[in-house]
Amino acid sequence: MLRASAIMAAGTMVSRVTGFVRTMALATAIGTAAMGDAYNAAYAIPYSILDLLLLGVLSSVVVPMIVRAQKEDPDGGRAYEQRLLTIATVALAVVALLAVLAAPLLIDLYTTGWTGRKFDVAVTLARFILPQLAFFGIGAVAGAILNTRDRFAAPMWAPVLNNVVVIGVLVGYLTVFGDAGKDLAQVTDGQLALLGLGTTAGIVAQAVVLILALRRAGFTFTPRFDVRNARLGEMGRAGIWTIGYVVVTQLGFMLTTNLASQAGDAVDGHGITPYTFAFQLFQLPYGVIGVSVITAALPRMSRAVSEGRFGDVRAEFGSSVRLIGSIMVPVSLLLMVLGPAITVPIYAHGATPVEYAVYIGNVLQVYGLGLVPFAVFQLLLRVFYSFGDTRTPVYVGAATTVLNALFMWILYQVLPYAYTVMGLAFAYAVAYALGAVVAWWLASRRVQGLGGWQIGMSMTRMYLAALPTAVLALAVVWLVQIAFGGLTFLTSVIILVVGGGVGMLLYLAVAHRMRIPEVNSIVGMVAGRLGR
């Protein structure tokens, strides 16, 4: 699992780094105020639709069904995989067309009080971005098929090409249009077409890479329209609960974007864009470590369940939690300490002033509270999915989303607009922490224990090993700001190098001395590769 996770983590790391460059280019080109909010509102819609229609079903239903078809069908599941890809291609092309036609309605659903030029710009961008639905969905199905064949590299590396394409588009946009491209009042439909279609071109390139990777894995695509043999009824019965879960979470996301859009209208630079940028940074550790480990673990847990090996499910879950925690525990503490120092070098360029970048960092600090609970929550859902149980995650997810919505609404009512987005992040962290507790209790009953005592002791040791790192980072932030004043690009880099870089080395040293096996395994694997 460590080797498979390392391959995926390496690809995801490069993908996230290029994603940061992409976000930096976006912040420089259009800023984090009105124009940035319009773009990010349009950009969020296709991902929300895909979550609703496909992505949640992939991990909970499609992957286990492909694994079963590969095991039980005479052709090793080849025809079944071709039917899935055919159905996904046709269905998502239709959905993309309908979404483009419904762009004004969709923008109105995800924002509050947008009228005039801001609304028109968001709708125009959405119409250029929404066609990516078809290509992204096809790539997602191709990635799921590759994962079931233990081909993890391409799905993690393909987004790099996507980011490179969009970075090129944004650099060209900034070079050609300059300040005119940042101003909501001056931007033209031609400029918006370059911005929107360039975003879609990156997803097209990503899908092409995944299709080519499928061919290299020996998969030949032949369109199959014999839907009777696609087991859609079985998939629908299993997937209806997952779709219900995604519907609930998307309703929560719609509330988030609406509350953030109102805050952004009241205070420039404190709306949807800082929420989006901070969330992307928050998702980095989970995307690099959590998704890699979970993606490698789910097929193995599914096979263990199908063979009645519950002990192996417990062992797989326990090793996954400890492996995730060994990195995420110190990273979560560093996010809470170094948030603004992370965001100033990334975002404080061009159309984004330093104070807007600092606010994104403040939101990131709050998000740091929820990093470990969120990752454990997601892994717990995979325990249910490995059993083919998609109903329990809906109940747990619905309860978590309702709590999140309740906390968001309360904090929105009591906090000034300048702190609204920070309140949204806090509500998210608290809700997922409570959701993880409930999901753990239910999953433990399902597999007759998850080894909670051993996992709890391991996580406690990891937090103890990470405390010196947090203290060092706090000291560096205090000393640098005393010596040089406020945050600038240079002072932020100093803080990150000493507080973050040296801090992580300190954590590895302390964890090694404490003989935390997961950290020793990671250090040993990296040292071995470097030695070779």
XYZ file of C-alpha atoms in Angstrom:
532
model
C 0.000 0.000 0.000
C 2.876 2.355 0.792
C 4.405 1.871 -2.680
C 1.066 2.403 -4.452
C 0.325 5.421 -2.269
C 3.792 6.846 -2.949
C 3.233 6.672 -6.716
C -0.092 8.456 -6.382
C 1.261 10.932 -3.835
C 4.125 11.895 -6.136
C 1.726 12.579 -9.007
C -0.688 14.398 -6.750
C 2.112 16.513 -5.285
C 3.223 17.659 -8.738
C -0.422 18.199 -9.643
C -1.004 20.316 -6.542
C 2.189 22.299 -7.044
C 1.201 23.116 -10.616
C -2.265 23.803 -9.227
C -0.753 26.398 -6.924
C 0.989 27.993 -9.890
C -2.338 27.975 -11.684
C -4.062 29.617 -8.708
C -1.271 32.183 -8.454
C -1.736 32.999 -12.141
C -5.487 33.268 -11.625
C -5.116 35.589 -8.615
C -2.625 37.715 -10.563
C -4.783 37.867 -13.686
C -8.252 38.533 -12.240
C -7.808 39.013 -8.463
C -9.934 37.847 -5.523
C -12.658 40.507 -5.612
C -15.650 40.776 -8.016
C -14.019 39.307 -11.158
C -12.449 36.472 -9.162
C -15.766 35.699 -7.459
C -17.565 35.547 -10.833
C -14.986 33.096 -12.225
C -14.930 30.877 -9.138
C -18.726 30.711 -8.961
C -18.827 29.544 -12.599
C -15.899 27.168 -12.056
C -17.535 25.481 -9.038
C -20.733 24.508 -10.856
C -19.451 21.683 -13.123
C -17.666 20.055 -10.191
C -20.842 20.230 -8.132
C -22.830 18.599 -10.939
C -20.196 15.898 -11.372
C -20.236 15.203 -7.639
C -23.991 14.855 -7.900
C -24.017 12.568 -10.934
C -20.803 10.594 -10.899
C -17.846 11.119 -8.605
C -19.455 9.912 -5.388
C -20.900 6.889 -7.204
C -17.474 6.004 -8.616
C -15.836 5.278 -5.284
C -18.881 3.814 -3.549
C -20.531 1.770 -6.298
C -18.648 1.612 -9.603
C -15.231 0.535 -8.288
C -16.639 -2.396 -6.237
C -18.834 -3.453 -9.185
C -15.914 -3.379 -11.628
C -13.848 -5.443 -9.189
C -16.672 -7.977 -8.987
C -17.080 -8.085 -12.779
C -13.356 -8.655 -13.216
C -13.592 -11.570 -10.788
C -16.860 -13.162 -11.942
C -17.368 -12.407 -15.664
C -15.877 -14.834 -18.200
C -14.084 -12.005 -20.051
C -12.608 -10.526 -16.879
C -15.092 -7.644 -16.887
C -13.918 -6.165 -20.210
C -17.386 -5.852 -21.777
C -18.807 -4.422 -18.556
C -16.121 -1.719 -18.479
C -16.870 -0.827 -22.119
C -20.580 -0.493 -21.369
C -19.872 1.828 -18.436
C -17.644 4.077 -20.513
C -20.203 4.192 -23.340
C -23.067 5.102 -21.023
C -20.985 7.737 -19.230
C -19.933 9.348 -22.521
C -23.471 9.674 -23.892
C -25.109 10.685 -20.616
C -22.545 13.328 -19.702
C -22.632 14.875 -23.184
C -26.383 15.390 -22.743
C -25.912 16.756 -19.222
C -23.251 19.199 -20.451
C -25.601 20.540 -23.136
C -28.477 20.983 -20.676
C -26.178 22.674 -18.161
C -24.988 25.218 -20.740
C -28.601 26.088 -21.549
C -29.423 26.421 -17.829
C -26.340 28.518 -16.953
C -28.302 31.600 -15.700
C -30.397 29.429 -13.383
C -27.318 27.633 -12.059
C -25.479 30.874 -11.285
C -28.577 32.176 -9.522
C -28.693 29.007 -7.384
C -25.086 29.338 -6.217
C -25.047 33.069 -5.469
C -27.227 35.616 -3.706
C -28.047 39.097 -4.891
C -25.866 39.100 -8.013
C -27.326 41.327 -10.711
C -26.171 43.389 -13.645
C -22.639 43.040 -14.943
C -21.376 40.631 -12.266
C -24.206 38.186 -12.949
C -23.764 38.459 -16.739
C -20.013 37.799 -16.509
C -20.562 34.760 -14.294
C -23.176 33.340 -16.703
C -20.929 33.886 -19.736
C -18.012 32.158 -18.029
C -20.257 29.274 -16.944
C -21.374 28.687 -20.534
C -17.757 28.344 -21.637
C -16.721 26.195 -18.652
C -19.700 23.812 -18.360
C -18.867 21.761 -21.528
C -15.957 20.287 -19.567
C -18.563 18.175 -17.751
C -18.481 15.542 -20.489
C -14.689 15.303 -20.705
C -14.079 15.343 -16.968
C -16.667 12.620 -16.411
C -15.195 10.387 -19.128
C -11.761 10.841 -17.588
C -13.141 9.986 -14.142
C -14.611 6.676 -15.385
C -11.349 5.869 -17.175
C -9.456 6.618 -13.957
C -11.734 4.280 -11.984
C -11.068 1.453 -14.446
C -7.321 2.083 -14.197
C -7.475 2.004 -10.380
C -9.154 -1.404 -10.387
C -6.216 -2.651 -12.462
C -3.790 -1.209 -9.907
C -2.691 1.445 -12.423
C -2.598 4.445 -10.100
C -0.053 6.727 -11.772
C -2.001 8.130 -14.742
C -5.095 9.295 -12.772
C -2.804 11.203 -10.419
C -0.504 12.657 -13.089
C -3.096 13.614 -15.719
C -4.237 16.742 -13.795
C -0.693 18.110 -14.192
C -1.315 18.543 -17.924
C -4.637 20.199 -17.139
C -2.879 22.718 -14.894
C -0.127 23.387 -17.430
C -2.679 24.138 -20.157
C -4.667 26.531 -17.930
C -1.477 28.241 -16.699
C -0.539 28.910 -20.313
C -3.986 30.346 -20.989
C -3.855 32.603 -17.914
C -0.364 33.861 -18.736
C -1.529 34.664 -22.269
C -4.663 36.342 -20.893
C -2.622 38.533 -18.535
C -0.008 39.346 -21.188
C -2.498 40.316 -23.888
C -5.197 42.072 -21.860
C -3.374 43.333 -18.746
C -5.467 45.471 -16.386
C -8.484 45.405 -18.717
C -8.894 41.691 -18.014
C -9.124 42.306 -14.253
C -11.927 44.866 -14.383
C -15.456 43.472 -14.339
C -16.750 46.573 -16.113
C -14.174 46.479 -18.949
C -13.855 42.751 -19.670
C -15.254 41.718 -23.067
C -16.984 38.541 -24.230
C -13.868 37.642 -26.219
C -11.720 37.862 -23.124
C -14.219 35.769 -21.184
C -14.218 33.200 -24.012
C -10.438 32.835 -23.728
C -10.687 32.459 -19.954
C -13.570 29.966 -20.028
C -12.604 27.866 -23.034
C -8.988 27.772 -21.816
C -10.234 26.271 -18.551
C -12.202 23.657 -20.479
C -9.211 22.869 -22.731
C -7.246 21.737 -19.680
C -9.932 19.155 -18.801
C -10.010 17.929 -22.414
C -6.251 17.327 -22.293
C -6.619 15.486 -18.974
C -9.292 13.165 -20.393
C -7.168 12.379 -23.464
C -4.229 11.344 -21.247
C -6.427 8.964 -19.234
C -7.905 7.369 -22.355
C -4.393 6.808 -23.722
C -3.356 5.294 -20.377
C -6.290 2.876 -20.646
C -5.050 1.743 -24.048
C -1.564 1.187 -22.673
C -3.130 -0.951 -19.931
C -4.587 -3.220 -22.640
C -8.105 -1.755 -22.668
C -9.640 -1.316 -26.118
C -12.767 0.798 -26.169
C -15.648 -0.542 -28.222
C -18.962 1.321 -27.857
C -21.573 -0.983 -26.314
C -25.199 0.085 -26.107
C -26.578 -3.183 -24.688
C -27.563 -1.426 -21.486
C -29.492 -4.456 -20.251
C -26.166 -6.049 -19.397
C -24.786 -2.924 -17.738
C -26.381 -3.818 -14.388
C -27.827 -0.320 -14.188
C -30.650 -1.490 -11.954
C -28.211 -2.926 -9.446
C -26.042 0.168 -9.745
C -29.068 2.396 -9.283
C -30.215 0.552 -6.178
C -26.747 0.818 -4.675
C -26.050 4.305 -5.979
C -29.314 5.987 -5.042
C -28.093 6.380 -1.501
C -24.775 7.790 -2.624
C -26.571 10.244 -4.892
C -28.728 11.170 -1.907
C -25.583 11.851 0.100
C -24.122 13.990 -2.678
C -27.412 15.906 -3.024
C -27.299 16.755 0.665
C -23.651 17.858 0.521
C -24.291 19.963 -2.567
C -27.182 21.711 -0.844
C -24.714 22.525 1.920
C -22.229 23.809 -0.651
C -24.896 25.996 -2.237
C -25.594 27.536 1.174
C -21.851 28.128 1.588
C -21.466 29.926 -1.749
C -24.576 32.019 -1.131
C -23.377 33.157 2.312
C -19.854 33.805 0.987
C -21.193 35.778 -1.983
C -23.114 38.074 0.381
C -19.973 38.639 2.453
C -17.994 39.395 -0.714
C -20.555 41.982 -1.798
C -20.244 43.671 1.605
C -16.424 43.535 1.934
C -14.162 43.290 -1.131
C -11.841 40.311 -1.088
C -13.849 38.464 1.596
C -16.230 36.403 -0.546
C -16.309 33.203 -2.611
C -12.730 33.488 -3.887
C -10.909 33.474 -0.506
C -13.113 30.567 0.575
C -12.248 28.664 -2.615
C -8.509 29.400 -2.505
C -8.216 28.494 1.185
C -10.185 25.291 0.624
C -7.831 24.299 -2.211
C -4.850 24.689 0.099
C -6.668 22.805 2.864
C -7.314 19.958 0.435
C -3.627 19.674 -0.558
C -2.502 17.345 2.273
C -5.668 15.298 1.940
C -5.256 15.133 -1.836
C -1.601 14.105 -1.643
C -1.748 11.694 1.300
C -5.392 10.948 2.104
C -6.712 10.320 -1.415
C -3.620 8.293 -2.322
C -3.966 5.993 0.686
C -7.771 5.718 0.388
C -7.616 4.955 -3.343
C -5.110 2.173 -2.727
C -7.042 0.795 0.267
C -10.596 0.662 -1.150
C -10.076 -2.161 -3.708
C -8.276 -4.237 -1.067
C -11.006 -3.686 1.530
C -13.640 -4.582 -1.097
C -11.837 -7.852 -1.909
C -11.433 -8.676 1.789
C -15.149 -8.107 2.429
C -16.164 -10.240 -0.566
C -14.077 -13.103 0.890
C -15.310 -12.601 4.451
C -11.918 -11.520 5.832
C -13.101 -8.869 8.325
C -9.796 -9.003 10.163
C -8.048 -7.823 7.006
C -10.557 -4.963 6.700
C -9.699 -3.841 10.232
C -5.973 -4.150 9.530
C -6.277 -2.220 6.253
C -8.288 0.537 7.912
C -5.927 0.830 10.880
C -2.791 1.006 8.754
C -4.473 3.583 6.480
C -5.459 5.843 9.401
C -1.979 5.686 10.898
C -0.282 6.309 7.567
C -2.525 9.315 6.883
C -2.091 10.668 10.412
C 1.697 10.380 10.367
C 1.816 13.237 7.841
C -1.428 15.091 8.389
C -1.023 15.613 12.123
C 2.046 17.891 11.838
C 0.706 19.497 8.665
C -2.578 20.431 10.359
C -0.687 22.166 13.173
C 1.518 23.999 10.677
C -1.530 25.208 8.734
C -2.979 26.663 11.936
C 0.263 28.525 12.633
C 1.584 29.438 9.170
C -1.616 30.125 7.202
C -0.915 33.754 6.148
C 2.771 32.999 5.517
C 1.639 30.315 3.060
C -0.880 32.444 1.190
C 1.047 35.707 0.834
C 3.770 34.285 -1.486
C 1.155 32.387 -3.489
C -1.580 34.989 -3.958
C -0.214 38.486 -3.214
C 0.583 39.384 -6.831
C -0.941 41.551 -9.527
C -4.632 42.150 -8.843
C -4.465 40.671 -5.315
C -3.063 42.953 -2.562
C -1.269 41.587 0.511
C -4.192 42.170 2.864
C -6.469 40.009 0.687
C -3.844 37.245 0.654
C -3.488 37.470 4.450
C -7.240 36.982 4.798
C -7.060 33.818 2.695
C -4.368 32.654 5.126
C -6.621 33.396 8.106
C -9.323 31.199 6.571
C -6.711 28.483 5.985
C -5.680 28.620 9.658
C -9.248 27.843 10.688
C -9.464 25.029 8.153
C -6.373 23.444 9.723
C -8.544 22.423 12.675
C -10.540 20.062 10.473
C -7.793 18.426 8.402
C -7.362 15.187 10.376
C -11.085 14.695 11.217
C -12.008 15.263 7.550
C -9.492 12.671 6.316
C -10.586 10.076 8.888
C -14.240 10.759 8.002
C -13.578 10.074 4.318
C -11.718 6.854 5.094
C -14.554 5.679 7.345
C -17.034 6.104 4.493
C -14.895 3.711 2.404
C -15.381 1.038 5.058
C -19.121 1.128 4.357
C -18.577 1.286 0.587
C -16.392 -1.827 0.712
C -19.464 -3.668 2.082
C -21.611 -2.292 -0.723
C -23.451 -0.216 1.892
C -24.233 3.180 0.425
C -27.152 3.921 2.753
C -25.260 4.481 6.005
C -22.903 7.109 4.494
C -25.986 9.057 3.378
C -27.316 9.228 6.916
C -23.907 10.149 8.336
C -23.211 12.650 5.566
C -26.660 14.188 5.839
C -26.272 14.648 9.575
C -22.805 16.172 9.089
C -24.070 18.541 6.402
C -27.054 19.613 8.487
C -24.736 20.369 11.400
C -22.426 22.270 9.059
C -25.346 24.291 7.667
C -26.646 25.039 11.162
C -23.236 26.187 12.406
C -22.672 28.255 9.240
C -26.014 30.022 9.602
C -25.445 30.791 13.283
C -21.938 32.140 12.668
C -23.155 34.123 9.648
C -25.715 35.819 11.875
C -23.323 36.694 14.717
C -20.052 37.488 12.900
C -19.276 40.694 10.959
C -18.977 40.260 7.189
C -15.182 40.581 7.472
C -15.135 37.291 9.433
C -17.951 35.421 7.667
C -15.744 33.167 5.536
C -13.583 32.294 8.554
C -16.798 31.311 10.335
C -17.772 29.084 7.390
C -14.429 27.287 7.658
C -14.864 26.817 11.420
C -18.340 25.369 10.948
C -16.907 22.921 8.395
C -14.172 21.757 10.781
C -16.511 21.228 13.739
C -19.162 19.433 11.674
C -16.684 16.931 10.208
C -15.134 16.262 13.607
C -18.569 15.329 14.983
C -19.382 13.380 11.819
C -16.180 11.349 12.175
C -17.168 10.347 15.718
C -20.570 9.061 14.553
C -19.125 7.305 11.474
C -16.468 5.603 13.616
C -19.080 4.216 16.012
C -21.195 2.827 13.171
C -18.253 1.387 11.208
C -16.849 -0.233 14.337
C -20.123 -2.082 14.854
C -20.071 -3.240 11.228
C -16.619 -4.869 11.328
C -16.734 -5.854 15.003
C -14.197 -3.278 16.123
C -11.766 -0.935 14.377
C -8.904 -1.149 16.849
C -9.756 2.258 18.254
C -7.497 1.976 21.302
C -4.396 1.169 19.249
C -5.198 3.844 16.655
C -5.887 6.403 19.380
C -2.570 5.694 21.093
C -0.722 5.987 17.774
C -2.392 9.309 16.938
C -1.640 10.642 20.426
C 2.042 9.847 19.970
C 1.985 11.620 16.593
C 0.513 14.769 18.155
C 3.114 14.672 20.917
C 5.858 14.321 18.296
C 4.396 17.299 16.369
C 4.167 19.696 19.340
C 7.832 20.850 19.096
C 7.209 21.616 15.433
C 4.217 23.829 16.273
C 6.177 25.645 18.986
C 9.090 26.244 16.603
C 6.755 27.598 13.918
C 5.064 29.963 16.389
C 8.444 31.235 17.582
C 9.621 31.845 14.016
C 6.442 33.788 13.130
C 6.827 35.958 16.238
C 10.562 36.621 15.769
C 10.348 37.396 12.043
C 7.461 39.821 12.486
C 9.257 41.510 15.400
C 12.409 41.870 13.291
C 10.880 42.810 9.907
C 7.350 44.035 10.614
C 4.360 42.732 8.632
C 4.218 39.914 6.155
C 5.871 40.378 2.778
C 6.979 37.888 0.156
C 10.484 37.727 1.688
C 9.414 37.434 5.326
C 6.807 34.806 4.421
C 9.428 32.707 2.642
C 11.732 32.947 5.672
C 8.905 31.815 7.938
C 8.042 28.908 5.656
C 11.625 27.725 5.238
C 12.467 27.840 8.953
C 9.074 27.276 10.578
C 7.725 24.863 7.969
C 10.774 23.183 6.447
C 12.926 22.891 9.554
C 9.787 22.217 11.593
C 8.906 19.144 9.495
C 12.494 17.863 9.788
C 12.186 18.301 13.552
C 8.949 16.297 13.524
C 10.548 13.474 11.538
C 13.480 13.390 13.952
C 11.278 13.357 17.051
C 8.908 10.760 15.534
C 11.896 8.592 14.609
C 13.195 8.795 18.169
C 9.718 7.904 19.444
C 9.752 4.913 17.071
C 6.512 5.755 15.294
C 6.536 2.952 12.675
C 4.627 4.773 9.919
C 7.087 7.677 9.944
C 10.013 5.260 9.975
C 8.525 3.395 6.989
C 8.151 6.617 4.989
C 11.651 7.829 5.886
C 13.119 4.417 5.087
C 11.404 4.229 1.693
C 12.507 7.755 0.725
C 16.063 7.150 1.964
C 16.229 3.893 0.034
C 15.082 5.517 -3.205
C 17.519 8.394 -2.761
C 20.300 5.905 -2.048
C 19.590 4.004 -5.254
